[in-house]
Short mmCIF file of C-alpha atoms in Angstrom, two decimals:
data_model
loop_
_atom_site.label_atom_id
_atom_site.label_comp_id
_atom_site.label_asym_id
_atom_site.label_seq_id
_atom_site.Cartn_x
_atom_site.Cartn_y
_atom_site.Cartn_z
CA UNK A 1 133.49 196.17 115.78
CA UNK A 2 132.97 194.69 112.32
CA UNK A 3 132.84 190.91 112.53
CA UNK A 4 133.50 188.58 109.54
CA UNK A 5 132.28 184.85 109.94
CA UNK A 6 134.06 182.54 107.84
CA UNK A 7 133.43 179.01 107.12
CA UNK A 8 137.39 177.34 107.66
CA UNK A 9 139.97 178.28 109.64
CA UNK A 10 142.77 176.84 107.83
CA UNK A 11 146.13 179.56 106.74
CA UNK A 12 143.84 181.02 104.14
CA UNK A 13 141.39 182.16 107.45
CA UNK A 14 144.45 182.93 109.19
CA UNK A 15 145.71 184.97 106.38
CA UNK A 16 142.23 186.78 106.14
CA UNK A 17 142.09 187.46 109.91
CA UNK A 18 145.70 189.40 109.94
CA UNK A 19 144.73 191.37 107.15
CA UNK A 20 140.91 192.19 109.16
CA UNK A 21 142.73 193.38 112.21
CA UNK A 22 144.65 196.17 109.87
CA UNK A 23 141.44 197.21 108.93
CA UNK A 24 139.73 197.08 112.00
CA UNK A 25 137.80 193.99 111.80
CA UNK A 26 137.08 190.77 113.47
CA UNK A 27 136.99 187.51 111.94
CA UNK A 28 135.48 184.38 113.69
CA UNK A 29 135.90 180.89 112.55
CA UNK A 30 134.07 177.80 112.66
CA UNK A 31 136.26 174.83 111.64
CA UNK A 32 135.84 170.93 112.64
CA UNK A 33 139.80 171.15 113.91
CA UNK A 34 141.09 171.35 117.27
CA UNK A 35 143.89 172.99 116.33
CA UNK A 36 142.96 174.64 113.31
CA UNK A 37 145.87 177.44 111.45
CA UNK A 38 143.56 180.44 112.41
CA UNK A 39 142.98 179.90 116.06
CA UNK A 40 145.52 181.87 117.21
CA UNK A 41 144.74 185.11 115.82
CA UNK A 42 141.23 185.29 115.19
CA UNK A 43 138.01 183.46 117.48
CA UNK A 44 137.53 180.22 116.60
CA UNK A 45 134.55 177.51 117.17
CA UNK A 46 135.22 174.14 116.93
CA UNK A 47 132.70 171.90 115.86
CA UNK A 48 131.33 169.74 113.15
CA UNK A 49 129.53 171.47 109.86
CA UNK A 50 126.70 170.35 110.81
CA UNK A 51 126.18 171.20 114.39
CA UNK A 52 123.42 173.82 114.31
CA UNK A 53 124.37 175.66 117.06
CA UNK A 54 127.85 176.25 116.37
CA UNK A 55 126.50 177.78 112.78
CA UNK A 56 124.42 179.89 114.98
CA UNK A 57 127.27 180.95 116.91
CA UNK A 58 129.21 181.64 113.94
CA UNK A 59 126.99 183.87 112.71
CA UNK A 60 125.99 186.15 115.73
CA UNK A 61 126.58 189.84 115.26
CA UNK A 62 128.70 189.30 111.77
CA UNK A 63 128.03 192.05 109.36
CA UNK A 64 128.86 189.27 106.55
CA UNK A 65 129.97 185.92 106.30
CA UNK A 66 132.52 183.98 103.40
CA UNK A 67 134.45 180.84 103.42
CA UNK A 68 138.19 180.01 102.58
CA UNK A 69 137.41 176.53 101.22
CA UNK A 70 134.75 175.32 98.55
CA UNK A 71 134.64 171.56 99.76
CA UNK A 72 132.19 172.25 102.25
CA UNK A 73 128.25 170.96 102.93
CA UNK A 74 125.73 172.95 100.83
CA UNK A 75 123.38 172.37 103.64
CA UNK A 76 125.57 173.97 106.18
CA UNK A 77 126.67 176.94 103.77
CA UNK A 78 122.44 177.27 103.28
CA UNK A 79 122.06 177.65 106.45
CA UNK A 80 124.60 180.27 107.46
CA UNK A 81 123.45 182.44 104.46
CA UNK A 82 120.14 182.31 106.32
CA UNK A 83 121.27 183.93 109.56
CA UNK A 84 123.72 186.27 107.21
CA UNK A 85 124.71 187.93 104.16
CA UNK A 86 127.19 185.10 103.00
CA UNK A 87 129.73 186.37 100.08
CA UNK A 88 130.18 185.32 97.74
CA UNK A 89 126.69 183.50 97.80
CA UNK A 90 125.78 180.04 97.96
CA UNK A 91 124.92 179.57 94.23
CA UNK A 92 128.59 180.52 93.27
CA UNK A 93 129.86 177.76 95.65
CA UNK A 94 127.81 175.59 93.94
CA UNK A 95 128.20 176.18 90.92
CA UNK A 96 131.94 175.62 91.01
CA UNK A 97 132.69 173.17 94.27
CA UNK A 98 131.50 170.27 91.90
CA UNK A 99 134.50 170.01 88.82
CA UNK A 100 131.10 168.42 86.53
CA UNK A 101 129.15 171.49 87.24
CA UNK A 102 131.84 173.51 86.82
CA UNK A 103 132.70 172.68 83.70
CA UNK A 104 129.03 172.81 82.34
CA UNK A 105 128.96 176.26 83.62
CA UNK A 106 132.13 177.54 81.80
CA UNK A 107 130.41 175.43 78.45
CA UNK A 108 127.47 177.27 78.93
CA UNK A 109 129.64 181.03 78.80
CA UNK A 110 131.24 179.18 75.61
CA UNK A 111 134.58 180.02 77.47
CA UNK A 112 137.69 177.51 76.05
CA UNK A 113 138.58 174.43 78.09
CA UNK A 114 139.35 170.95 77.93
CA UNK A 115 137.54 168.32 76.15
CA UNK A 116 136.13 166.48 78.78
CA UNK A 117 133.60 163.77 79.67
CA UNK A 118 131.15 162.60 82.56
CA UNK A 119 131.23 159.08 82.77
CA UNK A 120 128.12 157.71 84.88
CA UNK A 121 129.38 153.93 85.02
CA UNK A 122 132.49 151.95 83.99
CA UNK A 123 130.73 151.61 80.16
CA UNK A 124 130.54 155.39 80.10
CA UNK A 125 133.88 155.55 81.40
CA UNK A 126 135.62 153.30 78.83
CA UNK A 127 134.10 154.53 76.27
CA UNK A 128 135.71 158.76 77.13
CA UNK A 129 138.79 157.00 77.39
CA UNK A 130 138.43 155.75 73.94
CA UNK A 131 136.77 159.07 72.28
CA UNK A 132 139.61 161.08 73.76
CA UNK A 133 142.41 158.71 73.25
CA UNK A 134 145.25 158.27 75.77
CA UNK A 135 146.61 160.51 77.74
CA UNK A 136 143.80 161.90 79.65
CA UNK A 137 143.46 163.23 83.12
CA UNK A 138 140.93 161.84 85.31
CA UNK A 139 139.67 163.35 88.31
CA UNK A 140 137.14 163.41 91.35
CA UNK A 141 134.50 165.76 91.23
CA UNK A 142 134.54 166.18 94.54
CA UNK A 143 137.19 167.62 97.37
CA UNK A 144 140.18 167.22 95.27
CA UNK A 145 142.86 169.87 96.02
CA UNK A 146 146.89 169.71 95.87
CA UNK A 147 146.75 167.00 92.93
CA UNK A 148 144.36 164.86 95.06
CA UNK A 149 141.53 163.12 93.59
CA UNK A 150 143.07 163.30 89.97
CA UNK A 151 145.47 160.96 88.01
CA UNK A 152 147.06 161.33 84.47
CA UNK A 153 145.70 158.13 82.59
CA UNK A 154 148.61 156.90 79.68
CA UNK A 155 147.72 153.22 79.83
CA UNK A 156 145.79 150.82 80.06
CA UNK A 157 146.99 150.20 83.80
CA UNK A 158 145.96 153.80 85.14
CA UNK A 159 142.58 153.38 83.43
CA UNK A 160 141.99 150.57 85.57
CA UNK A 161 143.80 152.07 88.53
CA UNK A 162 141.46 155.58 88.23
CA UNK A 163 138.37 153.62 87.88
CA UNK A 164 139.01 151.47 90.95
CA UNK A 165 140.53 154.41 93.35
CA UNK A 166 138.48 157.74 92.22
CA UNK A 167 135.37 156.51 91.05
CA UNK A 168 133.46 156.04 94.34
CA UNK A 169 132.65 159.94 93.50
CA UNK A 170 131.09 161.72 89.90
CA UNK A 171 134.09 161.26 87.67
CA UNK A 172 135.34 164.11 85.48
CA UNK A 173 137.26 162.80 82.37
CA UNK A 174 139.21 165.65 80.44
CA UNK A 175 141.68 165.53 77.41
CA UNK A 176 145.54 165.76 78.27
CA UNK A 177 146.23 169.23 77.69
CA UNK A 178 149.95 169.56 75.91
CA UNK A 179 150.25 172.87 77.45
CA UNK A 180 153.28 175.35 77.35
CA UNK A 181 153.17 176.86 80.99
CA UNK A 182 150.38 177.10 83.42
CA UNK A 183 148.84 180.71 84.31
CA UNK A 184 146.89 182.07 87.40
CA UNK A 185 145.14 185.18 87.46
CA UNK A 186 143.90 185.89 90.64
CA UNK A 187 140.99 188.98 90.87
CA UNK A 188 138.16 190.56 93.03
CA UNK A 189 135.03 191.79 92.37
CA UNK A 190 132.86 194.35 94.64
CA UNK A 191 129.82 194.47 95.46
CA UNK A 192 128.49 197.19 92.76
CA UNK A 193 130.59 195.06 89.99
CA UNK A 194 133.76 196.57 90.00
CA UNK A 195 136.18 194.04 88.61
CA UNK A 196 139.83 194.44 89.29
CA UNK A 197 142.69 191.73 88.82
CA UNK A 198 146.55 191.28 89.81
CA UNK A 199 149.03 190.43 87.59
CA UNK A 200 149.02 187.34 85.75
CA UNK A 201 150.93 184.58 87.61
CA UNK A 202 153.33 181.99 86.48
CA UNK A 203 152.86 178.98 88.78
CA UNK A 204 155.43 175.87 89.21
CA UNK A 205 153.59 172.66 90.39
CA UNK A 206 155.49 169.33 91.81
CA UNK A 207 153.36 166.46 92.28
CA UNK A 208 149.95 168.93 91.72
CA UNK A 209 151.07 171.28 94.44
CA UNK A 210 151.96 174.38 94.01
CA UNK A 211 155.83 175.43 94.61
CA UNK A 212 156.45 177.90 92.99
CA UNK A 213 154.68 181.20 91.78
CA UNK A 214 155.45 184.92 90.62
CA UNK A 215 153.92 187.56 89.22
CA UNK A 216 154.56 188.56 85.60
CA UNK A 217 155.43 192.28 85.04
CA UNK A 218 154.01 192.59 81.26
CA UNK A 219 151.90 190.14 80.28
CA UNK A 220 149.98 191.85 77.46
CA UNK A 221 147.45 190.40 75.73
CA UNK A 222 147.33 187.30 77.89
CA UNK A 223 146.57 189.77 80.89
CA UNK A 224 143.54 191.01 78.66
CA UNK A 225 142.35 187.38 77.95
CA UNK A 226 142.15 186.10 81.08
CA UNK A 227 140.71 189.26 82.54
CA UNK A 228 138.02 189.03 80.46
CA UNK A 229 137.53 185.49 80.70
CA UNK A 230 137.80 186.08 84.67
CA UNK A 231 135.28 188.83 84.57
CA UNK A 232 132.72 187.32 82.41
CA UNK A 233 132.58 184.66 85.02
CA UNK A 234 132.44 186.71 88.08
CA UNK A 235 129.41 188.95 86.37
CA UNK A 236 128.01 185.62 85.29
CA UNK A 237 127.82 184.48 89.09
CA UNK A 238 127.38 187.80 90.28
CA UNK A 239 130.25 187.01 92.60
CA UNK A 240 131.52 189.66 95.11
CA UNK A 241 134.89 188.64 96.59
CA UNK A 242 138.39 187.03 95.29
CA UNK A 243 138.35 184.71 92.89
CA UNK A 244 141.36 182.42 91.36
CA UNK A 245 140.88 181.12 87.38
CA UNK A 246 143.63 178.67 86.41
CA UNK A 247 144.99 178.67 82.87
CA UNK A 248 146.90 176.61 80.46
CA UNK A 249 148.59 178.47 78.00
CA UNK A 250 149.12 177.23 74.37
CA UNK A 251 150.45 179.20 72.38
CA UNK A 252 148.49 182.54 72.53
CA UNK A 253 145.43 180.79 73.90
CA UNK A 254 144.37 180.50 77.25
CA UNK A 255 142.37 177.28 78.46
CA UNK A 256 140.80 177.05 81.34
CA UNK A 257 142.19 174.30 84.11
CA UNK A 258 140.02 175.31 87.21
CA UNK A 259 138.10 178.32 88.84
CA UNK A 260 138.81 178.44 92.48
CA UNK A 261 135.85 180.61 94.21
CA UNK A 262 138.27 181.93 97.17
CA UNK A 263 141.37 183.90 97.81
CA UNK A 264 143.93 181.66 96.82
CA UNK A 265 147.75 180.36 96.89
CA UNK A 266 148.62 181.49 93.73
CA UNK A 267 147.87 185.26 95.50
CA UNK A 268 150.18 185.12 98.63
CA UNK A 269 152.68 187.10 96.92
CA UNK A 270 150.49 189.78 96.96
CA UNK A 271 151.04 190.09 100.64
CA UNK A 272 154.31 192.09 100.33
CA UNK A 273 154.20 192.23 96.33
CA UNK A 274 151.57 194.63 95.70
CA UNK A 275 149.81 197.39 96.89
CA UNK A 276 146.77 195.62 98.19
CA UNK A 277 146.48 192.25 99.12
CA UNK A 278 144.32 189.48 97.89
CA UNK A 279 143.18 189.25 101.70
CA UNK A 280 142.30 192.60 102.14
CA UNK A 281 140.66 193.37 98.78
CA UNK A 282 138.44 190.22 99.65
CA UNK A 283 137.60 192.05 102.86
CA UNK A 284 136.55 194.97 101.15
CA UNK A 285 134.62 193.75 98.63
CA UNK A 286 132.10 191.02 100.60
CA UNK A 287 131.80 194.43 103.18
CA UNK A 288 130.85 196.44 100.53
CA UNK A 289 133.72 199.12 100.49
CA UNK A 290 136.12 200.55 97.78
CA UNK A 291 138.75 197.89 96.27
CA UNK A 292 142.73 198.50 96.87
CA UNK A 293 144.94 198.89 93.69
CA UNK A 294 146.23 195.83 92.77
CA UNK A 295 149.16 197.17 90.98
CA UNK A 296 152.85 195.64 91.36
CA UNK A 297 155.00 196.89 94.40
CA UNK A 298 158.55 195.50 92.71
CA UNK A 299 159.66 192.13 91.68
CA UNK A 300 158.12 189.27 93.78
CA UNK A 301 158.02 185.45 94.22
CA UNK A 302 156.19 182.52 96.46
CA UNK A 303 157.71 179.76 97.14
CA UNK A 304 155.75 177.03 99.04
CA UNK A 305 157.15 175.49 102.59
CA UNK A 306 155.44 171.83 101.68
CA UNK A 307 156.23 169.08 104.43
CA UNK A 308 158.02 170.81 107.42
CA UNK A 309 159.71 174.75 108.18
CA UNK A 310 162.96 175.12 106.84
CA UNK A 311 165.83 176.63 109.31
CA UNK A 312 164.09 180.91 109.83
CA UNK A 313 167.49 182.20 110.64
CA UNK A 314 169.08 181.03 107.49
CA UNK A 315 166.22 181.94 105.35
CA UNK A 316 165.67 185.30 107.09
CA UNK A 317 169.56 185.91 106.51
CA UNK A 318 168.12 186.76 102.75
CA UNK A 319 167.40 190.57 102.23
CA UNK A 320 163.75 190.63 101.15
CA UNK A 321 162.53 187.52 102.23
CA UNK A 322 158.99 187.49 104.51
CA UNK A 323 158.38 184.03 106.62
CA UNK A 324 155.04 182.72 107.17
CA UNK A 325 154.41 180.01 109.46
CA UNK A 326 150.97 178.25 109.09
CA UNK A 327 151.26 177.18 112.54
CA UNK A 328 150.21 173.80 111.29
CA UNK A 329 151.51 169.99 112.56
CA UNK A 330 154.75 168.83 109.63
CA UNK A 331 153.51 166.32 107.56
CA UNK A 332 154.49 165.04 104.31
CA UNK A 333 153.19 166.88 101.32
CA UNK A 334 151.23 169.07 103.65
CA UNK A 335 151.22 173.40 102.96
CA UNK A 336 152.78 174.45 106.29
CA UNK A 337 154.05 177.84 105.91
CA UNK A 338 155.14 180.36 102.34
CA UNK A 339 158.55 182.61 101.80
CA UNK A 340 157.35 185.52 99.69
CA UNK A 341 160.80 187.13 98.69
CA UNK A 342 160.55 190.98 97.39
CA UNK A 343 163.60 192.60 95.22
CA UNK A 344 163.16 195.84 93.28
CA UNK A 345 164.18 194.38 89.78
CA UNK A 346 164.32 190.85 88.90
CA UNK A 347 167.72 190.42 88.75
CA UNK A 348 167.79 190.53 92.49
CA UNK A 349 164.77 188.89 93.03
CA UNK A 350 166.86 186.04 91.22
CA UNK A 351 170.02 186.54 93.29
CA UNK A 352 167.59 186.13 96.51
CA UNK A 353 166.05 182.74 95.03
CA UNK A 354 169.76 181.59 94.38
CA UNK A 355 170.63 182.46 97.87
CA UNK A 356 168.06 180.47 99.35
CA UNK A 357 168.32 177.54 96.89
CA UNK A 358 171.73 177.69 98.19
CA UNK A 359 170.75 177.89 101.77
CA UNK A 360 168.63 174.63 101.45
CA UNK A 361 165.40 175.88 100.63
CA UNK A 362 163.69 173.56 97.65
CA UNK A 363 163.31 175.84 94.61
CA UNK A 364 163.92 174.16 91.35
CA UNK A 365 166.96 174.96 90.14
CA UNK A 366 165.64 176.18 86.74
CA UNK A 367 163.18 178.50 88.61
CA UNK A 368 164.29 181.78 88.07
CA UNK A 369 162.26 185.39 87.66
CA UNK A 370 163.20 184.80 83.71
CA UNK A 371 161.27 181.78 83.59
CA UNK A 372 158.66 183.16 86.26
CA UNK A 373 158.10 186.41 85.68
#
């Protein structure tokens, strides 16, 4: 059988791992949590990153290893590649698992973004602050996710208050962006180049995590931009695999927020909401075979289950809706499971969201497929 190793085993493993037994394949884990998201469906090692054996393990008989999460040690990623083709490669994760780096790379492409700043002591600091005038947002360059590691700075007060709680990492300084919506485009390359993308996606975000997100049906000339943008950094990295670039939009410009090197949860939709998955197509391309269409099944939505599982039956009472439970312990402002709700135009698909709204699931009231989709 065809064996996947991946570096994780969180829902995006899990997610990865249903999609691989469709297809035939295996996926094995290796993941520092007891109780990781993807143990029950796909064969899981626990053990630290660094344990040398358990790397080993991982890696025995896999055709071709990947990873569902960028914060990870470059010394352990190094040494998996070693044993096995890892995809997409190591130099892509490093490239973009460091926001300083990151952005250097994108400057280097001359690709639009941010203003933004590397401080290398409080001096340094100060002084972005004061080139960039308030607001700005600083962040970590390390492991943030979910609006960790990252504060909006409007006074003097949250200068101070960045400094003292994100600075024990590289500090990233960028320019408050006045943006009018924030964009996703999630897409996949293969391993012989070809470059294929979903719709663009309209995302939602409360407190820096994502709640909301759904595909738009015509997008235009803001799909071309950010395909473009998206493919001249995949060829750029020579990436094979998904791929998530996060946009804000002003006006008829697209900026760049933050390239995620992974399938992503601005994609779930894609589940049940178009014709190939983001899972699957990943699948395909780091094995090396031909990509799924990515084209639109109907009208679709995602809607984030942050803290604790609603109530299934009164969820499931909705026609269209498909429940995903992460499997994973409730806590507060934790991911623990997704609704993707399907309708064949979006007038239904917002008749479902009301229905749930209504049923006690937390979907902003001014959420709708009008201002989503």
């Amino acid at each position: 059988m065809t064996t996947v190793a991946i570096l994780g085993g969180g829902q995006l493993a899990r997610m990865l791992a249903i999609a691989g037994h469709r297809l035939g394949v295996q996926c094995r884990t290796l993941d520092p949590e007891a109780e990781s998201s993807a143990s029950p469906v796909a064969e899981s090692i626990h053990a630290p990153w660094n344990d040398h054996r358990a790397v080993g393990r991982l890696a025995a008989g896999a055709t071709v290893a990947t990873f569902e999460r960028e914060h990870l040690p470059l010394s352990t990623v190094t040494e998996l590649a070693q044993l096995v083709p890892l995809r997409p490669g190591p130099e892509a994760l490093q490239c973009l698992q460091h926001r300083g780096d990151q952005r250097r790379f994108l400057a280097r492409l001359g690709l639009e973004q941010p203003k933004v700043a590397f401080p290398t002591d409080e001096n340094s600091y100060r002084r972005a602050l004061a080139d960039m005038g308030l607001p700005v947002v600083v962040k970590s360059a390390r492991d943030g996710y979910d609006g960790r590691g990252q504060c909006v700075v409007r006074s003097a007060a949250d200068a101070a208050w960045a400094w003292t709680e994100l600075s024990a990492s590289d500090l990233v300084v960028e320019r408050f962006v006045p943006f009018d919506e924030e964009l996703a485009l999630v897409a996949v390359r293969g391993s012989n180049g070809e470059f294929s993308a979903w719709p663009l996606v309209r995302t939602y975000q409360v407190d820096g995590v994502l709640a909301m997100a759904s595909p738009m049906s015509a997008a235009g000339a803001l799909q071309v931009q950010a395909e473009a943008i998206t493919r001249r950094i995949a060829d750029a990295l020579g990436y094979i695999g998904v791929l998530c670039v996060e946009f804000f939009r002003v006006g008829e410009r697209l900026l760049i927020n933050e390239v995620a090197p992974r399938v992503h949860n601005s994609g779930h939709w894609t589940i049940e909401g178009a014709e190939c998955s983001q899972f699957e197509n990943h699948l395909r391309a780091i094995l090396g075979w031909p990509l799924g269409s990515t084209a639109l099944r109907g009208a679709s939505a995602v809607v984030n289950l942050i803290g604790a599982m609603p109530e299934r039956a009164r969820a499931l009472r909705v026609p269209g809706v498909h429940w995903h439970d992460y499997g994973k312990r409730p806590r507060p402002g934790r991911k623990v499971g997704h609704l993707t709700i399907t309708a064949p135009s979006a007038d239904e698909l917002d008749e479902r969201l009301g229905r749930l709204r209504s049923g006690g699931i937390s979907i902003p009231a001014h959420m709708t497929s009008s201002t989503l989709g």
